[in-house]
Amino acid sequence: LSASEPATGQPTALPAAPVTGALVRAATYSTRNEAAQTAAQLAQFGMTARLGRMSSGYVVLVGPFSSDAATQRAAFALRAAGFTSASVQ
């Protein structure tokens, strides 16, 4: 799993950047366009959203978070917002 730069409005494909801290997987999509739309929506709500590429599709990652408490709060907030499969990575 690799994460690209944070989404700001319209996410763009960038080389993978090192990420320090925990990430929360908000959602998984079969197309980059679907993942980019979700990442852009989350960015509008002030979340740092990144796109990740997996063999089965694209993931939307939120973070990184420097503490376990912040990571768990973000996962809870995402689940409450309808991302029921949000999980800590």
Coordinates of C-alpha atoms in Angstrom, one line a residue:
L1 CA 0.0 0.0 0.0
S2 CA 1.4 3.4 -0.9
A3 CA 0.0 6.8 -0.2
S4 CA 0.3 9.9 -2.4
E5 CA 0.2 13.5 -1.4
P6 CA -2.8 14.9 0.5
A7 CA -5.9 15.8 -1.5
T8 CA -6.6 19.5 -2.0
G9 CA -9.7 20.0 -4.1
Q10 CA -8.8 17.7 -7.0
P11 CA -6.2 15.0 -6.0
T12 CA -3.5 14.4 -8.5
A13 CA -1.3 11.4 -9.1
L14 CA 2.0 12.0 -7.5
P15 CA 4.9 9.7 -6.5
A16 CA 4.5 8.0 -3.2
A17 CA 5.7 10.1 -0.3
P18 CA 6.9 8.7 3.0
V19 CA 4.2 8.9 5.6
T20 CA 5.0 9.0 9.3
G21 CA 2.2 8.3 11.7
A22 CA -1.0 6.2 11.6
L23 CA -3.5 6.3 8.8
V24 CA -7.2 5.4 8.7
R25 CA -8.5 3.7 5.6
A26 CA -11.8 5.5 4.9
A27 CA -12.9 3.5 1.8
T28 CA -11.9 1.3 -1.1
Y29 CA -12.9 1.8 -4.7
S30 CA -12.4 0.1 -7.9
T31 CA -11.7 3.3 -9.8
R32 CA -9.3 6.2 -9.1
N33 CA -12.1 8.7 -10.0
E34 CA -14.4 7.4 -7.2
A35 CA -11.5 7.5 -4.7
A36 CA -10.5 11.0 -5.8
Q37 CA -14.0 12.3 -5.4
T38 CA -14.2 10.9 -1.8
A39 CA -10.7 12.3 -1.0
A40 CA -11.7 15.7 -2.2
Q41 CA -14.9 15.6 -0.1
L42 CA -13.0 14.7 3.0
A43 CA -10.4 17.4 2.3
Q44 CA -13.3 19.9 2.2
F45 CA -14.2 18.9 5.8
G46 CA -10.6 19.6 6.9
M47 CA -9.3 16.0 6.8
T48 CA -5.9 15.2 5.2
A49 CA -7.0 12.6 2.6
R50 CA -4.6 10.7 0.4
L51 CA -5.1 8.1 -2.4
G52 CA -3.4 4.8 -2.1
R53 CA -3.1 2.1 -4.8
M54 CA -3.7 -1.6 -4.2
S55 CA -3.9 -4.5 -6.6
S56 CA -7.6 -4.6 -6.1
G57 CA -8.2 -0.8 -6.6
Y58 CA -7.8 2.5 -4.8
V59 CA -8.1 3.4 -1.2
V60 CA -8.8 6.7 0.5
L61 CA -6.5 7.2 3.5
V62 CA -6.9 9.9 6.2
G63 CA -4.0 11.1 8.3
P64 CA -1.3 10.7 9.3
F65 CA -2.0 11.0 13.0
S66 CA 0.7 11.2 15.7
S67 CA -1.2 9.6 18.5
D68 CA -3.3 6.5 18.9
A69 CA -6.1 8.6 20.4
A70 CA -6.2 10.9 17.4
T71 CA -6.2 8.0 15.1
Q72 CA -9.1 6.3 16.9
R73 CA -11.1 9.6 17.0
A74 CA -10.7 9.9 13.2
A75 CA -11.8 6.3 12.6
F76 CA -14.8 6.9 14.8
A77 CA -15.7 10.1 13.0
L78 CA -15.4 8.4 9.6
R79 CA -17.7 5.5 10.7
A80 CA -20.2 8.0 12.1
A81 CA -20.1 9.8 8.7
G82 CA -21.1 6.7 6.9
F83 CA -17.7 5.1 6.1
T84 CA -18.7 2.0 8.1
S85 CA -15.6 0.0 7.0
A86 CA -13.1 2.7 8.2
S87 CA -10.1 1.0 9.8
V88 CA -6.7 1.9 11.3
Q89 CA -3.8 1.0 9.0

